[in-house]
């Protein structure tokens, strides 16, 4: 991950491509080489990997895997599904997903 760290209003954040238009990211399920284009596709894939859906918070989509302490929390609106959420899924599902530039 490359970019510039920006400090503004007491918050530090990474700007990946300063000056360029931001590159869009894509989450890909590696065994099938399928792009995750909706929450329906993601949910189907996570359920097949042993994740369970939680319905506790109406503002979030949440998945938990019984054999771990991991919890995946995603915004309900897929248009707000960002690279930070994609990398969270990648870290919690080693060798199953990859984030790629579009």
Coordinates of N, CA, C and O in Angstrom, one line a residue:
X1 N 0.8 -1.2 0.0 CA 0.0 0.0 0.0 C 0.9 1.2 0.0 O 1.8 1.4 0.8
X2 N 0.7 2.1 -1.0 CA 1.5 3.3 -1.0 C 0.6 4.5 -1.0 O -0.6 4.4 -1.3
X3 N 1.2 5.6 -0.7 CA 0.4 6.9 -0.6 C 1.0 7.9 0.3 O 2.2 7.8 0.7
X4 N 0.2 8.8 0.7 CA 0.6 9.9 1.6 C -0.3 9.9 2.8 O -1.5 9.8 2.7
X5 N 0.3 10.0 4.0 CA -0.5 10.1 5.2 C -0.8 11.6 5.4 O 0.0 12.5 5.3
X6 N -2.1 11.9 5.6 CA -2.6 13.3 5.7 C -3.2 13.4 7.1 O -4.0 12.6 7.5
X7 N -2.8 14.5 7.8 CA -3.3 14.8 9.1 C -4.3 16.0 8.9 O -3.8 17.1 8.5
X8 N -5.6 15.9 9.2 CA -6.5 16.9 9.1 C -7.6 16.8 10.2 O -8.1 15.7 10.4
X9 N -7.8 17.9 10.9 CA -8.8 18.0 11.9 C -8.6 16.9 13.0 O -9.6 16.3 13.5
X10 N -7.4 16.6 13.3 CA -7.1 15.6 14.4 C -7.1 14.2 13.9 O -7.1 13.3 14.8
X11 N -7.3 14.0 12.6 CA -7.4 12.6 12.1 C -6.4 12.3 11.1 O -6.1 13.2 10.2
X12 N -5.7 11.2 11.2 CA -4.7 10.8 10.2 C -5.3 9.7 9.3 O -6.0 8.8 9.7
X13 N -5.1 9.9 8.0 CA -5.6 9.0 7.0 C -4.7 8.8 5.9 O -3.9 9.7 5.6
X14 N -4.7 7.7 5.2 CA -3.8 7.4 4.1 C -4.6 7.8 2.8 O -5.6 7.3 2.5
X15 N -3.9 8.7 2.0 CA -4.4 9.0 0.7 C -3.6 8.2 -0.3 O -2.4 8.4 -0.4
X16 N -4.2 7.2 -0.9 CA -3.4 6.2 -1.7 C -2.8 6.8 -2.9 O -1.7 6.5 -3.3
X17 N -3.5 7.6 -3.7 CA -2.9 8.2 -4.9 C -3.2 9.7 -4.9 O -4.1 10.2 -5.6
X18 N -2.4 10.5 -4.2 CA -2.7 11.9 -4.1 C -2.5 12.5 -5.5 O -1.5 12.2 -6.2
X19 N -3.4 13.4 -5.9 CA -3.3 14.0 -7.2 C -3.9 13.2 -8.3 O -4.3 13.8 -9.3
X20 N -4.0 11.9 -8.2 CA -4.6 11.1 -9.2 C -6.1 10.9 -8.8 O -6.5 11.0 -7.7
X21 N -6.9 10.5 -9.8 CA -8.2 10.1 -9.5 C -8.1 8.7 -8.8 O -7.3 7.9 -9.1
X22 N -8.9 8.5 -7.7 CA -8.7 7.3 -6.9 C -9.0 6.0 -7.8 O -9.9 6.0 -8.6
X23 N -8.2 5.0 -7.5 CA -8.4 3.8 -8.2 C -9.5 3.0 -7.5 O -9.5 2.9 -6.3
X24 N -10.3 2.4 -8.2 CA -11.4 1.6 -7.6 C -10.8 0.2 -7.4 O -10.0 -0.3 -8.2
X25 N -11.3 -0.4 -6.3 CA -10.8 -1.7 -5.9 C -11.9 -2.7 -6.2 O -13.1 -2.4 -6.2
X26 N -11.5 -4.0 -6.3 CA -12.4 -5.1 -6.6 C -12.0 -6.2 -5.7 O -10.9 -6.6 -5.7
X27 N -13.0 -6.8 -5.0 CA -12.8 -8.0 -4.2 C -13.0 -9.2 -5.1 O -14.1 -9.3 -5.7
X28 N -12.1 -10.2 -5.1 CA -12.2 -11.3 -5.9 C -12.1 -12.6 -5.1 O -11.1 -12.7 -4.3
X29 N -13.0 -13.6 -5.3 CA -12.9 -14.9 -4.6 C -11.9 -15.7 -5.5 O -12.2 -16.0 -6.6
X30 N -10.7 -16.0 -4.9 CA -9.7 -16.6 -5.7 C -10.0 -18.0 -6.2 O -9.7 -18.3 -7.4
X31 N -10.6 -19.0 -5.5 CA -10.8 -20.3 -6.0 C -11.7 -20.3 -7.2 O -11.5 -21.1 -8.1
X32 N -12.7 -19.4 -7.3 CA -13.6 -19.3 -8.5 C -13.2 -18.2 -9.4 O -13.8 -18.1 -10.5
X33 N -12.3 -17.3 -9.0 CA -12.0 -16.1 -9.8 C -13.2 -15.2 -10.0 O -13.3 -14.5 -11.0
X34 N -14.2 -15.3 -9.1 CA -15.4 -14.5 -9.2 C -15.3 -13.2 -8.5 O -14.9 -13.1 -7.4
X35 N -15.7 -12.1 -9.2 CA -15.7 -10.8 -8.6 C -16.9 -10.6 -7.7 O -18.0 -11.1 -8.1
X36 N -16.7 -10.0 -6.6 CA -17.8 -9.8 -5.6 C -18.4 -8.5 -6.0 O -17.9 -7.4 -5.8
X37 N -19.6 -8.6 -6.7 CA -20.2 -7.4 -7.2 C -21.5 -7.0 -6.5 O -22.1 -6.0 -6.8
X38 N -21.8 -7.8 -5.4 CA -23.0 -7.5 -4.6 C -22.9 -8.2 -3.3 O -22.1 -9.1 -3.1
X39 N -23.7 -7.8 -2.4 CA -23.7 -8.5 -1.1 C -24.3 -9.9 -1.2 O -24.0 -10.7 -0.4
X40 N -25.2 -10.1 -2.1 CA -25.7 -11.4 -2.3 C -24.6 -12.4 -2.7 O -24.5 -13.5 -2.2
X41 N -23.7 -12.0 -3.6 CA -22.6 -12.8 -4.0 C -21.6 -13.0 -2.8 O -21.2 -14.2 -2.6
X42 N -21.4 -12.0 -2.1 CA -20.5 -12.1 -0.9 C -21.1 -13.0 0.1 O -20.4 -13.8 0.7
X43 N -22.3 -12.8 0.4 CA -23.0 -13.6 1.4 C -22.9 -15.1 1.1 O -22.6 -16.0 1.9
X44 N -23.3 -15.4 -0.2 CA -23.2 -16.8 -0.7 C -21.8 -17.4 -0.5 O -21.6 -18.5 0.0
X45 N -20.8 -16.6 -0.8 CA -19.4 -17.1 -0.7 C -19.0 -17.3 0.7 O -18.4 -18.3 1.1
X46 N -19.3 -16.3 1.6 CA -18.9 -16.4 3.0 C -19.7 -17.6 3.7 O -19.1 -18.3 4.5
X47 N -20.9 -17.8 3.4 CA -21.7 -18.9 4.0 C -21.0 -20.2 3.6 O -21.0 -21.1 4.4
X48 N -20.6 -20.3 2.3 CA -19.9 -21.6 1.9 C -18.6 -21.8 2.6 O -18.1 -22.9 2.6
X49 N -18.0 -20.7 3.1 CA -16.7 -20.8 3.9 C -16.9 -21.0 5.4 O -16.0 -21.0 6.1
X50 N -18.2 -21.2 5.8 CA -18.5 -21.4 7.2 C -18.8 -20.2 8.0 O -18.9 -20.3 9.2
X51 N -19.0 -19.1 7.4 CA -19.4 -17.9 8.1 C -20.9 -17.9 8.3 O -21.7 -18.5 7.5
X52 N -21.4 -17.3 9.4 CA -22.8 -17.2 9.7 C -23.2 -15.8 9.7 O -22.5 -14.9 10.2
X53 N -24.4 -15.5 9.3 CA -24.9 -14.1 9.3 C -25.5 -13.8 10.6 O -26.2 -14.6 11.2
X54 N -25.2 -12.6 11.1 CA -25.8 -12.0 12.3 C -26.8 -11.0 11.9 O -26.6 -10.2 11.0
X55 N -27.9 -10.9 12.7 CA -29.0 -9.9 12.3 C -29.2 -9.0 13.5 O -30.2 -8.3 13.6
X56 N -28.2 -8.8 14.4 CA -28.4 -7.9 15.5 C -28.5 -6.4 15.2 O -29.3 -5.7 15.9
X57 N -27.7 -5.9 14.3 CA -27.7 -4.5 14.0 C -28.3 -4.2 12.7 O -27.8 -4.7 11.6
X58 N -29.4 -3.5 12.6 CA -30.1 -3.2 11.3 C -29.3 -2.3 10.4 O -29.6 -2.3 9.2
X59 N -28.3 -1.6 10.9 CA -27.5 -0.7 10.0 C -26.3 -1.4 9.4 O -25.6 -0.8 8.6
X60 N -26.0 -2.7 9.8 CA -24.8 -3.4 9.4 C -25.1 -4.8 8.9 O -26.1 -5.4 9.3
X61 N -24.3 -5.3 8.0 CA -24.3 -6.7 7.6 C -23.2 -7.3 8.4 O -22.0 -6.8 8.3
X62 N -23.4 -8.3 9.2 CA -22.4 -8.9 10.1 C -22.3 -10.4 9.8 O -23.3 -11.1 9.7
X63 N -21.1 -10.9 9.8 CA -20.8 -12.3 9.7 C -19.8 -12.7 10.7 O -18.9 -12.0 11.1
X64 N -20.1 -13.9 11.3 CA -19.2 -14.5 12.3 C -18.9 -15.9 12.0 O -19.7 -16.7 11.4
X65 N -17.7 -16.4 12.3 CA -17.3 -17.7 12.1 C -17.1 -18.4 13.4 O -16.3 -17.9 14.3
X66 N -17.8 -19.4 13.7 CA -17.8 -20.1 15.0 C -16.4 -20.5 15.5 O -16.2 -20.4 16.7
X67 N -15.6 -20.9 14.6 CA -14.3 -21.5 15.0 C -13.3 -20.4 15.4 O -12.2 -20.7 15.7
X68 N -13.7 -19.1 15.2 CA -12.8 -18.0 15.4 C -13.5 -16.9 16.2 O -14.7 -17.0 16.5
X69 N -12.7 -15.9 16.6 CA -13.3 -14.7 17.2 C -13.6 -13.6 16.2 O -14.0 -12.5 16.6
X70 N -13.4 -13.9 14.9 CA -13.5 -12.9 13.9 C -15.0 -12.5 13.7 O -15.9 -13.3 13.7
X71 N -15.2 -11.2 13.4 CA -16.5 -10.6 13.1 C -16.3 -9.7 11.9 O -15.4 -8.8 11.9
X72 N -17.0 -9.9 10.8 CA -16.9 -9.0 9.7 C -18.2 -8.1 9.7 O -19.3 -8.6 9.8
X73 N -18.0 -6.8 9.8 CA -19.0 -5.8 9.8 C -19.0 -4.9 8.6 O -17.9 -4.3 8.3
X74 N -20.1 -4.9 7.9 CA -20.1 -4.1 6.6 C -21.3 -3.1 6.6 O -22.3 -3.4 7.2
X75 N -21.1 -2.0 5.9 CA -22.2 -1.1 5.8 C -23.4 -1.8 5.0 O -23.1 -2.5 4.1
X76 N -24.6 -1.5 5.4 CA -25.7 -2.1 4.7 C -25.8 -1.8 3.2 O -26.1 -2.6 2.4
X77 N -25.4 -0.6 2.9 CA -25.4 -0.1 1.5 C -24.1 -0.5 0.8 O -23.0 -0.1 1.1
X78 N -24.3 -1.3 -0.3 CA -23.1 -1.9 -1.0 C -22.3 -0.7 -1.6 O -21.1 -0.9 -1.8
X79 N -22.9 0.4 -2.0 CA -22.1 1.5 -2.5 C -21.1 2.1 -1.5 O -20.2 2.8 -1.9
X80 N -21.3 1.8 -0.2 CA -20.4 2.2 0.8 C -19.3 1.2 1.2 O -18.6 1.3 2.1
X81 N -19.3 0.1 0.4 CA -18.4 -1.0 0.6 C -17.0 -0.6 0.0 O -16.9 -0.5 -1.2
X82 N -16.1 -0.3 0.9 CA -14.8 0.3 0.5 C -13.7 -0.7 0.6 O -13.8 -1.8 1.2
X83 N -12.5 -0.2 0.2 CA -11.3 -1.1 0.2 C -11.0 -1.6 1.7 O -10.5 -2.7 1.9
X84 N -11.2 -0.8 2.7 CA -10.9 -1.1 4.1 C -11.8 -2.4 4.4 O -11.3 -3.3 5.1
X85 N -13.0 -2.5 4.0 CA -13.9 -3.6 4.2 C -13.3 -4.8 3.5 O -13.3 -6.0 4.0
X86 N -12.9 -4.6 2.2 CA -12.3 -5.7 1.4 C -11.1 -6.3 2.1 O -11.0 -7.5 2.2
X87 N -10.2 -5.4 2.5 CA -9.0 -6.0 3.2 C -9.3 -6.7 4.5 O -8.6 -7.7 4.8
X88 N -10.3 -6.3 5.2 CA -10.8 -7.0 6.4 C -11.2 -8.4 6.1 O -10.8 -9.3 6.7
X89 N -11.9 -8.5 5.0 CA -12.4 -9.9 4.5 C -11.2 -10.7 4.1 O -11.1 -11.9 4.4
X90 N -10.2 -10.1 3.4 CA -9.0 -10.8 3.0 C -8.2 -11.3 4.1 O -7.8 -12.5 4.2
X91 N -8.0 -10.5 5.1 CA -7.2 -10.9 6.3 C -7.9 -12.0 7.1 O -7.2 -13.0 7.6
X92 N -9.2 -12.0 7.1 CA -9.9 -13.0 7.9 C -10.2 -14.3 7.1 O -10.8 -15.3 7.7
X93 N -9.9 -14.3 5.8 CA -10.1 -15.5 5.0 C -8.8 -15.7 4.1 O -8.9 -15.5 2.9
X94 N -7.7 -16.0 4.7 CA -6.5 -16.2 4.0 C -6.6 -17.2 2.9 O -7.3 -18.2 3.0
X95 N -6.0 -16.8 1.7 CA -6.0 -17.6 0.5 C -7.3 -17.8 -0.1 O -7.5 -18.7 -1.0
X96 N -8.3 -17.0 0.3 CA -9.7 -17.1 -0.3 C -10.0 -15.9 -1.2 O -10.8 -16.0 -2.1
X97 N -9.6 -14.8 -0.8 CA -9.9 -13.5 -1.4 C -8.7 -12.7 -1.7 O -7.6 -12.9 -1.1
X98 N -8.9 -11.8 -2.7 CA -7.8 -10.8 -3.1 C -8.4 -9.5 -3.5 O -9.5 -9.5 -4.1
X99 N -7.8 -8.4 -3.2 CA -8.2 -7.1 -3.6 C -7.4 -6.7 -4.8 O -6.2 -6.7 -4.8
X100 N -8.1 -6.3 -5.9 CA -7.4 -6.0 -7.1 C -7.9 -4.6 -7.6 O -9.0 -4.1 -7.3
X101 N -7.0 -3.9 -8.3 CA -7.4 -2.7 -9.0 C -8.3 -3.0 -10.1 O -8.0 -4.0 -10.9
X102 N -9.3 -2.1 -10.4 CA -10.2 -2.3 -11.5 C -9.5 -1.8 -12.8 O -8.7 -0.9 -12.8

